[in-house]
Amino acid sequence: MPDRAAEQQFTQQALDLAWQGVGLTSPNPCVGAVIVGVEGTVVGTGTHTYDGVKHAEVLALEQAGENARGGTLYINLEPCSHQGRTPPCADALIAARVRRVVASIADPNPAVAGRGFEKLRAAGVEVEIGAIAEQARRLTESFARYIRHGVPFVTLKSAMTLDAKIALPATLQDASTGTPRGGWITGAAARAHVQQLRHANDALMVGVGTVLADDPLLTDRSGLARRRPLLRAILDSHLRIPLDSRIVRSAREGDLLVFCTEAPKEKAIRLEQLGVRMETLTADSGGQVDLHQVMRRLGQLQVTSLIIEGGSKVNGAALAGGIVDKVFLYYAPTILGESGAVPFTRRGDLIGSRFPMKIKSVRLHRFEEDIAVEGYIQDPYED
């Protein structure tokens, strides 16, 4: 049996392979597999992609061939035990005479969790669980939320100054572009990381106020390959989105979805002609699009993860409505000292008892001169 350091190294290699599937596996989870032969060397590896169909374990077994016999599989997620688009991976491992399986976490799907391990153990395969589990849980959190609750895992992102301003007053903006005269609030490194976050999510959501104020594109500019276009979702109760806005003019392949409570016929027809999809939902108690209906609809569309980059009203409503799982808040070393937009405002009908809100499992990040706080509001693995 390899020593503990080698076990850690092989498990980390499997996780690194799994991370390569970000943007390519949804609505499936990211999975990486490493098979180590009896001589202690890697004989097969695999990374799952949705379009590639085959699971990581099968790809690694195919590469290993007869060398898998008596070997050890290192993997970030429990091998499946049920027939889906492919036969059960547990059966393939048993047939290949793999001796051990070292997995980071169990499948978060309550309907199948643990059954793959049970099948392997019943066939005489040794099973160990828990190697580098925290990293594996983070990688699989969107799938966990989606498969357990039928809604996407939601990250709320915001960038602000140290005195919590997310937009500068008009007096400090370039009149033609609306951007700060002295540059963006956060630096290039933080903004590049935002693109990585967008790439890791199936959808991005803002309110129509952001579209009217900033005329953004809201695209994934990470430069990385993704299986499905980033779905751009707009909350627009009264269908105010401009026909000549950049986001409307850039609508392609159904990647722009507007949620409204009323859709004036002529404008709705014109938007559809421009390639915009629309969903008319009932209003919440404040007359706005009901966020819980939005989450359920996105889940039906197999959106497993969503990043919210809204203004203060959308951010506040999302927090008060209890749909946010994680926050990622960027802070620039700037004190504005003037009036400016704040990151969260609370509608009276949504204040309830959710505030003050405790952020858990906090991590700090540094992006050159900027810092970011990442933390969880609710655990996607819990009911």
Tab-separated table of C-alpha atoms in Angstrom:
chain	number	residue	atom	x	y	z
A	1	MET	CA	0.000	0.000	0.000
A	2	PRO	CA	1.398	3.485	-0.851
A	3	ASP	CA	2.418	5.706	2.041
A	4	ARG	CA	0.155	8.514	3.189
A	5	ALA	CA	2.049	11.178	1.213
A	6	ALA	CA	1.681	9.172	-1.999
A	7	GLU	CA	-2.015	8.585	-1.306
A	8	GLN	CA	-2.462	12.316	-0.909
A	9	GLN	CA	-0.578	12.987	-4.118
A	10	PHE	CA	-2.666	10.557	-6.185
A	11	THR	CA	-5.927	11.887	-4.742
A	12	GLN	CA	-4.854	15.440	-5.503
A	13	GLN	CA	-4.031	14.386	-9.051
A	14	ALA	CA	-7.564	13.005	-9.400
A	15	LEU	CA	-8.999	16.265	-8.076
A	16	ASP	CA	-6.855	18.301	-10.456
A	17	LEU	CA	-8.226	16.211	-13.327
A	18	ALA	CA	-11.757	16.787	-12.028
A	19	TRP	CA	-11.262	20.568	-11.958
A	20	GLN	CA	-10.465	20.384	-15.680
A	21	GLY	CA	-14.119	19.496	-16.220
A	22	VAL	CA	-15.420	22.838	-14.929
A	23	GLY	CA	-17.693	24.281	-17.601
A	24	LEU	CA	-17.769	20.981	-19.489
A	25	THR	CA	-19.755	18.577	-17.295
A	26	SER	CA	-22.959	20.313	-16.160
A	27	PRO	CA	-25.529	19.070	-15.267
A	28	ASN	CA	-23.242	16.202	-14.226
A	29	PRO	CA	-20.591	16.636	-11.515
A	30	CYS	CA	-16.889	17.097	-12.236
A	31	VAL	CA	-14.988	13.828	-11.741
A	32	GLY	CA	-11.353	12.884	-12.177
A	33	ALA	CA	-9.870	9.390	-11.789
A	34	VAL	CA	-6.352	8.020	-11.374
A	35	ILE	CA	-5.508	4.316	-11.374
A	36	VAL	CA	-2.240	3.254	-9.760
A	37	GLY	CA	-0.965	-0.216	-10.639
A	38	VAL	CA	0.579	-2.807	-8.344
A	39	GLU	CA	4.029	-1.321	-8.999
A	40	GLY	CA	2.923	2.001	-7.510
A	41	THR	CA	2.879	4.021	-10.732
A	42	VAL	CA	-0.014	5.692	-12.534
A	43	VAL	CA	-1.359	3.433	-15.289
A	44	GLY	CA	-4.558	5.246	-16.223
A	45	THR	CA	-6.279	8.608	-15.843
A	46	GLY	CA	-9.615	10.069	-16.877
A	47	THR	CA	-11.641	13.275	-16.767
A	48	HIS	CA	-15.387	13.272	-17.301
A	49	THR	CA	-17.021	15.652	-19.761
A	50	TYR	CA	-20.743	15.576	-20.456
A	51	ASP	CA	-20.360	15.432	-24.224
A	52	GLY	CA	-17.705	12.718	-23.870
A	53	VAL	CA	-20.352	10.574	-22.123
A	54	LYS	CA	-17.915	8.097	-20.574
A	55	HIS	CA	-17.238	8.555	-16.885
A	56	ALA	CA	-13.752	9.273	-15.563
A	57	GLU	CA	-13.393	5.775	-14.059
A	58	VAL	CA	-14.121	4.074	-17.400
A	59	LEU	CA	-11.680	6.332	-19.255
A	60	ALA	CA	-8.979	5.507	-16.700
A	61	LEU	CA	-9.752	1.775	-16.929
A	62	GLU	CA	-9.535	1.859	-20.717
A	63	GLN	CA	-6.150	3.520	-20.518
A	64	ALA	CA	-4.881	1.140	-17.862
A	65	GLY	CA	-6.059	-2.060	-19.543
A	66	GLU	CA	-4.749	-5.174	-17.756
A	67	ASN	CA	-2.604	-2.972	-15.517
A	68	ALA	CA	-5.729	-2.021	-13.554
A	69	ARG	CA	-5.862	-5.544	-12.074
A	70	GLY	CA	-4.868	-5.413	-8.402
A	71	GLY	CA	-4.482	-1.639	-8.585
A	72	THR	CA	-6.032	1.301	-6.733
A	73	LEU	CA	-8.476	3.867	-8.053
A	74	TYR	CA	-8.191	7.404	-6.658
A	75	ILE	CA	-11.278	9.511	-7.327
A	76	ASN	CA	-12.976	12.621	-5.963
A	77	LEU	CA	-16.531	11.220	-6.050
A	78	GLU	CA	-18.145	7.862	-5.293
A	79	PRO	CA	-18.326	5.597	-8.385
A	80	CYS	CA	-21.897	5.300	-9.624
A	81	SER	CA	-23.891	2.120	-9.044
A	82	HIS	CA	-26.881	2.801	-11.281
A	83	GLN	CA	-27.625	2.724	-14.996
A	84	GLY	CA	-27.725	6.225	-16.459
A	85	ARG	CA	-26.342	7.328	-19.808
A	86	THR	CA	-23.634	4.717	-19.132
A	87	PRO	CA	-23.523	1.406	-17.227
A	88	PRO	CA	-22.541	1.506	-13.516
A	89	CYS	CA	-18.887	2.375	-12.969
A	90	ALA	CA	-18.797	0.192	-9.843
A	91	ASP	CA	-19.481	-2.837	-12.060
A	92	ALA	CA	-16.667	-1.848	-14.427
A	93	LEU	CA	-14.203	-1.542	-11.545
A	94	ILE	CA	-15.212	-4.938	-10.170
A	95	ALA	CA	-14.866	-6.540	-13.595
A	96	ALA	CA	-11.376	-5.022	-13.989
A	97	ARG	CA	-10.342	-6.561	-10.635
A	98	VAL	CA	-9.364	-3.233	-9.058
A	99	ARG	CA	-8.321	-3.999	-5.464
A	100	ARG	CA	-8.892	-0.656	-3.714
A	101	VAL	CA	-10.905	2.518	-4.223
A	102	VAL	CA	-9.917	5.735	-2.439
A	103	ALA	CA	-12.686	8.338	-2.804
A	104	SER	CA	-12.947	11.849	-1.412
A	105	ILE	CA	-16.719	12.024	-0.858
A	106	ALA	CA	-19.915	10.045	-1.335
A	107	ASP	CA	-22.374	10.917	-4.075
A	108	PRO	CA	-24.541	13.772	-2.672
A	109	ASN	CA	-27.615	12.375	-4.435
A	110	PRO	CA	-29.685	10.866	-1.569
A	111	ALA	CA	-31.150	8.316	-3.950
A	112	VAL	CA	-27.774	6.725	-4.718
A	113	ALA	CA	-25.331	7.905	-2.009
A	114	GLY	CA	-23.310	5.015	-0.579
A	115	ARG	CA	-24.654	2.360	-2.923
A	116	GLY	CA	-21.566	2.423	-5.118
A	117	PHE	CA	-19.383	1.847	-2.064
A	118	GLU	CA	-21.680	-0.948	-0.885
A	119	LYS	CA	-21.479	-2.721	-4.242
A	120	LEU	CA	-17.683	-2.471	-4.286
A	121	ARG	CA	-17.291	-3.781	-0.744
A	122	ALA	CA	-19.699	-6.650	-1.437
A	123	ALA	CA	-17.390	-7.698	-4.279
A	124	GLY	CA	-14.324	-7.630	-2.018
A	125	VAL	CA	-12.959	-4.234	-3.086
A	126	GLU	CA	-11.410	-2.197	-0.275
A	127	VAL	CA	-12.969	1.264	0.028
A	128	GLU	CA	-11.589	4.319	1.822
A	129	ILE	CA	-13.483	7.613	2.005
A	130	GLY	CA	-12.497	11.141	3.015
A	131	ALA	CA	-9.215	11.981	1.290
A	132	ILE	CA	-9.032	15.751	0.594
A	133	ALA	CA	-12.768	15.868	1.246
A	134	GLU	CA	-13.120	19.646	1.700
A	135	GLN	CA	-11.771	20.434	-1.758
A	136	ALA	CA	-13.968	17.724	-3.260
A	137	ARG	CA	-17.058	19.128	-1.536
A	138	ARG	CA	-16.332	22.579	-2.953
A	139	LEU	CA	-15.926	21.166	-6.442
A	140	THR	CA	-19.229	19.280	-6.200
A	141	GLU	CA	-21.323	21.869	-4.308
A	142	SER	CA	-23.385	23.029	-7.293
A	143	PHE	CA	-24.268	19.457	-8.254
A	144	ALA	CA	-25.149	18.735	-4.618
A	145	ARG	CA	-27.552	21.660	-4.378
A	146	TYR	CA	-29.140	20.870	-7.741
A	147	ILE	CA	-29.535	17.122	-7.272
A	148	ARG	CA	-30.863	17.434	-3.707
A	149	HIS	CA	-33.231	20.379	-4.152
A	150	GLY	CA	-33.850	20.829	-7.888
A	151	VAL	CA	-32.557	24.415	-7.875
A	152	PRO	CA	-29.162	25.938	-8.735
A	153	PHE	CA	-26.392	26.609	-6.253
A	154	VAL	CA	-26.359	30.420	-5.944
A	155	THR	CA	-23.285	32.594	-5.429
A	156	LEU	CA	-23.804	36.290	-4.774
A	157	LYS	CA	-20.864	38.341	-6.024
A	158	SER	CA	-20.277	42.013	-5.365
A	159	ALA	CA	-17.293	44.371	-5.608
A	160	MET	CA	-17.067	47.444	-3.420
A	161	THR	CA	-14.894	50.043	-1.761
A	162	LEU	CA	-13.892	49.726	1.889
A	163	ASP	CA	-16.806	51.969	2.829
A	164	ALA	CA	-19.151	49.597	0.959
A	165	LYS	CA	-19.963	51.456	-2.249
A	166	ILE	CA	-20.553	49.349	-5.368
A	167	ALA	CA	-20.998	52.249	-7.793
A	168	LEU	CA	-19.621	55.746	-7.791
A	169	PRO	CA	-21.719	58.922	-8.008
A	170	ALA	CA	-22.183	60.358	-11.499
A	171	THR	CA	-19.751	63.155	-10.623
A	172	LEU	CA	-16.940	60.595	-10.444
A	173	GLN	CA	-17.848	58.703	-13.637
A	174	ASP	CA	-16.881	59.153	-17.248
A	175	ALA	CA	-19.961	60.680	-18.864
A	176	SER	CA	-19.675	58.597	-22.049
A	177	THR	CA	-18.997	55.156	-20.533
A	178	GLY	CA	-20.272	55.368	-16.955
A	179	THR	CA	-17.018	53.894	-15.658
A	180	PRO	CA	-15.050	55.502	-12.811
A	181	ARG	CA	-12.740	58.277	-13.975
A	182	GLY	CA	-9.911	56.865	-11.884
A	183	GLY	CA	-10.434	53.297	-13.103
A	184	TRP	CA	-12.631	50.403	-11.983
A	185	ILE	CA	-13.358	49.888	-8.291
A	186	THR	CA	-11.336	46.656	-8.242
A	187	GLY	CA	-8.144	45.908	-10.126
A	188	ALA	CA	-7.421	43.695	-13.110
A	189	ALA	CA	-6.613	40.586	-11.052
A	190	ALA	CA	-9.943	40.694	-9.197
A	191	ARG	CA	-11.862	41.322	-12.403
A	192	ALA	CA	-10.100	38.382	-14.069
A	193	HIS	CA	-11.170	36.196	-11.161
A	194	VAL	CA	-14.773	37.269	-11.683
A	195	GLN	CA	-14.510	35.855	-15.198
A	196	GLN	CA	-13.353	32.552	-13.685
A	197	LEU	CA	-16.411	32.574	-11.448
A	198	ARG	CA	-18.646	33.222	-14.448
A	199	HIS	CA	-16.995	30.347	-16.272
A	200	ALA	CA	-17.678	28.010	-13.336
A	201	ASN	CA	-21.404	28.844	-13.362
A	202	ASP	CA	-24.182	27.818	-15.728
A	203	ALA	CA	-25.990	31.152	-15.465
A	204	LEU	CA	-25.532	34.785	-14.429
A	205	MET	CA	-28.393	36.960	-13.144
A	206	VAL	CA	-28.943	40.702	-12.704
A	207	GLY	CA	-31.916	43.007	-12.479
A	208	VAL	CA	-33.039	45.243	-15.317
A	209	GLY	CA	-31.756	48.212	-13.314
A	210	THR	CA	-28.205	47.025	-13.973
A	211	VAL	CA	-28.957	46.740	-17.694
A	212	LEU	CA	-30.417	50.266	-17.784
A	213	ALA	CA	-27.560	51.778	-15.762
A	214	ASP	CA	-24.528	49.992	-17.201
A	215	ASP	CA	-25.580	48.468	-20.559
A	216	PRO	CA	-23.417	45.380	-19.836
A	217	LEU	CA	-22.817	42.276	-21.943
A	218	LEU	CA	-22.583	39.863	-18.974
A	219	THR	CA	-20.538	37.298	-20.880
A	220	ASP	CA	-17.929	34.714	-19.905
A	221	ARG	CA	-14.645	36.305	-20.970
A	222	SER	CA	-12.377	33.760	-19.269
A	223	GLY	CA	-11.245	32.385	-22.631
A	224	LEU	CA	-11.932	28.833	-21.393
A	225	ALA	CA	-14.050	26.287	-23.248
A	226	ARG	CA	-17.555	25.605	-21.971
A	227	ARG	CA	-20.182	23.089	-23.084
A	228	ARG	CA	-23.173	25.430	-22.902
A	229	PRO	CA	-23.228	29.199	-23.388
A	230	LEU	CA	-23.446	31.153	-20.136
A	231	LEU	CA	-27.170	31.760	-19.627
A	232	ARG	CA	-27.776	35.457	-18.946
A	233	ALA	CA	-30.927	35.855	-16.841
A	234	ILE	CA	-32.562	39.257	-16.328
A	235	LEU	CA	-35.179	40.070	-13.681
A	236	ASP	CA	-37.449	42.560	-15.429
A	237	SER	CA	-40.952	42.612	-13.939
A	238	HIS	CA	-42.424	45.127	-16.418
A	239	LEU	CA	-40.242	44.289	-19.455
A	240	ARG	CA	-38.267	47.527	-19.494
A	241	ILE	CA	-35.171	46.045	-21.135
A	242	PRO	CA	-34.161	48.246	-24.103
A	243	LEU	CA	-34.343	46.683	-27.543
A	244	ASP	CA	-31.079	48.381	-28.496
A	245	SER	CA	-29.158	47.351	-25.364
A	246	ARG	CA	-25.920	45.490	-25.909
A	247	ILE	CA	-27.200	42.416	-24.110
A	248	VAL	CA	-30.255	42.164	-26.384
A	249	ARG	CA	-28.219	42.773	-29.511
A	250	SER	CA	-25.792	40.017	-28.465
A	251	ALA	CA	-28.454	37.356	-27.777
A	252	ARG	CA	-27.373	34.045	-29.322
A	253	GLU	CA	-28.502	30.425	-29.055
A	254	GLY	CA	-31.092	31.177	-26.388
A	255	ASP	CA	-28.485	32.532	-23.973
A	256	LEU	CA	-30.616	35.517	-22.863
A	257	LEU	CA	-33.636	34.795	-20.670
A	258	VAL	CA	-35.838	37.569	-19.273
A	259	PHE	CA	-38.124	36.855	-16.315
A	260	CYS	CA	-41.093	39.214	-16.096
A	261	THR	CA	-44.541	39.470	-14.508
A	262	GLU	CA	-46.119	41.172	-17.515
A	263	ALA	CA	-45.103	41.212	-21.172
A	264	PRO	CA	-46.569	43.938	-23.434
A	265	LYS	CA	-47.402	42.073	-26.632
A	266	GLU	CA	-45.624	44.248	-29.195
A	267	LYS	CA	-42.398	44.457	-27.228
A	268	ALA	CA	-42.479	40.757	-26.401
A	269	ILE	CA	-42.818	39.905	-30.088
A	270	ARG	CA	-39.912	42.182	-30.991
A	271	LEU	CA	-37.693	40.692	-28.279
A	272	GLU	CA	-38.464	37.172	-29.461
A	273	GLN	CA	-37.559	38.214	-33.002
A	274	LEU	CA	-34.210	39.378	-31.633
A	275	GLY	CA	-33.560	35.971	-30.052
A	276	VAL	CA	-34.576	36.770	-26.473
A	277	ARG	CA	-36.395	34.119	-24.435
A	278	MET	CA	-39.044	35.258	-21.963
A	279	GLU	CA	-40.754	33.619	-18.997
A	280	THR	CA	-43.789	35.279	-17.423
A	281	LEU	CA	-44.055	34.424	-13.726
A	282	THR	CA	-46.346	35.566	-10.939
A	283	ALA	CA	-45.256	38.470	-8.760
A	284	ASP	CA	-44.164	38.195	-5.139
A	285	SER	CA	-45.716	40.239	-2.314
A	286	GLY	CA	-43.782	43.319	-3.429
A	287	GLY	CA	-44.918	43.143	-7.038
A	288	GLN	CA	-41.558	41.866	-8.331
A	289	VAL	CA	-40.658	38.615	-10.052
A	290	ASP	CA	-40.832	35.826	-7.478
A	291	LEU	CA	-37.247	34.631	-6.969
A	292	HIS	CA	-38.273	31.193	-5.753
A	293	GLN	CA	-40.177	30.630	-8.992
A	294	VAL	CA	-37.103	31.777	-10.901
A	295	MET	CA	-34.941	29.251	-9.047
A	296	ARG	CA	-37.365	26.414	-9.724
A	297	ARG	CA	-37.562	27.324	-13.407
A	298	LEU	CA	-33.771	27.472	-13.723
A	299	GLY	CA	-33.589	24.061	-12.088
A	300	GLN	CA	-36.025	22.721	-14.662
A	301	LEU	CA	-33.674	24.061	-17.337
A	302	GLN	CA	-30.825	22.022	-15.772
A	303	VAL	CA	-29.037	25.104	-14.484
A	304	THR	CA	-26.992	23.743	-11.595
A	305	SER	CA	-25.188	26.957	-10.646
A	306	LEU	CA	-25.987	30.663	-10.768
A	307	ILE	CA	-23.950	33.757	-9.986
A	308	ILE	CA	-25.832	36.924	-9.049
A	309	GLU	CA	-24.091	40.183	-9.979
A	310	GLY	CA	-26.983	42.511	-9.302
A	311	GLY	CA	-27.438	45.927	-7.813
A	312	SER	CA	-28.465	46.589	-4.234
A	313	LYS	CA	-32.157	45.735	-4.697
A	314	VAL	CA	-31.604	42.365	-6.370
A	315	ASN	CA	-28.811	41.491	-3.934
A	316	GLY	CA	-30.946	42.406	-0.948
A	317	ALA	CA	-33.972	40.520	-2.254
A	318	ALA	CA	-31.873	37.422	-2.961
A	319	LEU	CA	-30.442	37.411	0.551
A	320	ALA	CA	-33.772	38.129	2.214
A	321	GLY	CA	-35.475	35.487	0.077
A	322	GLY	CA	-33.062	32.810	1.256
A	323	ILE	CA	-31.901	31.734	-2.214
A	324	VAL	CA	-28.184	32.554	-1.748
A	325	ASP	CA	-25.829	29.724	-0.800
A	326	LYS	CA	-22.481	31.527	-0.935
A	327	VAL	CA	-21.145	35.072	-1.091
A	328	PHE	CA	-17.979	36.255	-2.822
A	329	LEU	CA	-17.369	39.884	-1.875
A	330	TYR	CA	-14.426	41.832	-3.313
A	331	TYR	CA	-13.043	44.863	-1.484
A	332	ALA	CA	-10.794	47.490	-3.043
A	333	PRO	CA	-8.461	49.529	-0.783
A	334	THR	CA	-10.438	52.681	-1.506
A	335	ILE	CA	-12.561	54.903	0.708
A	336	LEU	CA	-15.002	56.867	-1.392
A	337	GLY	CA	-16.241	59.199	1.305
A	338	GLU	CA	-19.124	60.319	-0.892
A	339	SER	CA	-22.617	59.104	-1.609
A	340	GLY	CA	-22.777	56.061	-3.822
A	341	ALA	CA	-24.689	52.853	-4.332
A	342	VAL	CA	-24.526	50.327	-1.494
A	343	PRO	CA	-24.335	46.546	-2.111
A	344	PHE	CA	-27.581	45.566	-0.349
A	345	THR	CA	-30.919	47.202	0.332
A	346	ARG	CA	-33.883	45.477	1.957
A	347	ARG	CA	-37.448	45.736	0.803
A	348	GLY	CA	-39.832	46.092	3.719
A	349	ASP	CA	-41.840	43.011	2.730
A	350	LEU	CA	-38.699	40.851	2.643
A	351	ILE	CA	-36.870	41.890	5.817
A	352	GLY	CA	-38.276	39.047	7.927
A	353	SER	CA	-35.984	37.326	10.393
A	354	ARG	CA	-33.029	36.483	8.137
A	355	PHE	CA	-30.956	39.452	9.273
A	356	PRO	CA	-28.395	39.743	10.727
A	357	MET	CA	-27.018	36.936	8.590
A	358	LYS	CA	-24.068	34.820	9.705
A	359	ILE	CA	-21.507	33.835	7.082
A	360	LYS	CA	-19.810	30.493	7.741
A	361	SER	CA	-16.638	28.721	6.582
A	362	VAL	CA	-15.086	32.046	5.640
A	363	ARG	CA	-12.018	32.157	3.388
A	364	LEU	CA	-9.971	35.231	2.485
A	365	HIS	CA	-8.396	35.773	-0.925
A	366	ARG	CA	-5.868	38.317	-2.185
A	367	PHE	CA	-5.897	39.727	-5.715
A	368	GLU	CA	-2.946	42.124	-5.878
A	369	GLU	CA	-4.174	45.114	-3.844
A	370	ASP	CA	-7.748	43.846	-3.522
A	371	ILE	CA	-9.084	41.298	-1.055
A	372	ALA	CA	-12.152	39.067	-1.210
A	373	VAL	CA	-14.284	37.339	1.390
A	374	GLU	CA	-15.812	33.990	0.438
A	375	GLY	CA	-18.273	32.288	2.751
A	376	TYR	CA	-21.419	30.201	2.988
A	377	ILE	CA	-24.915	31.117	4.100
A	378	GLN	CA	-26.288	27.607	3.743
A	379	ASP	CA	-24.766	24.177	3.173
A	380	PRO	CA	-25.793	22.657	-0.200
A	381	TYR	CA	-25.255	19.168	1.231
A	382	GLU	CA	-27.896	19.651	3.930
A	383	ASP	CA	-31.680	19.453	3.604
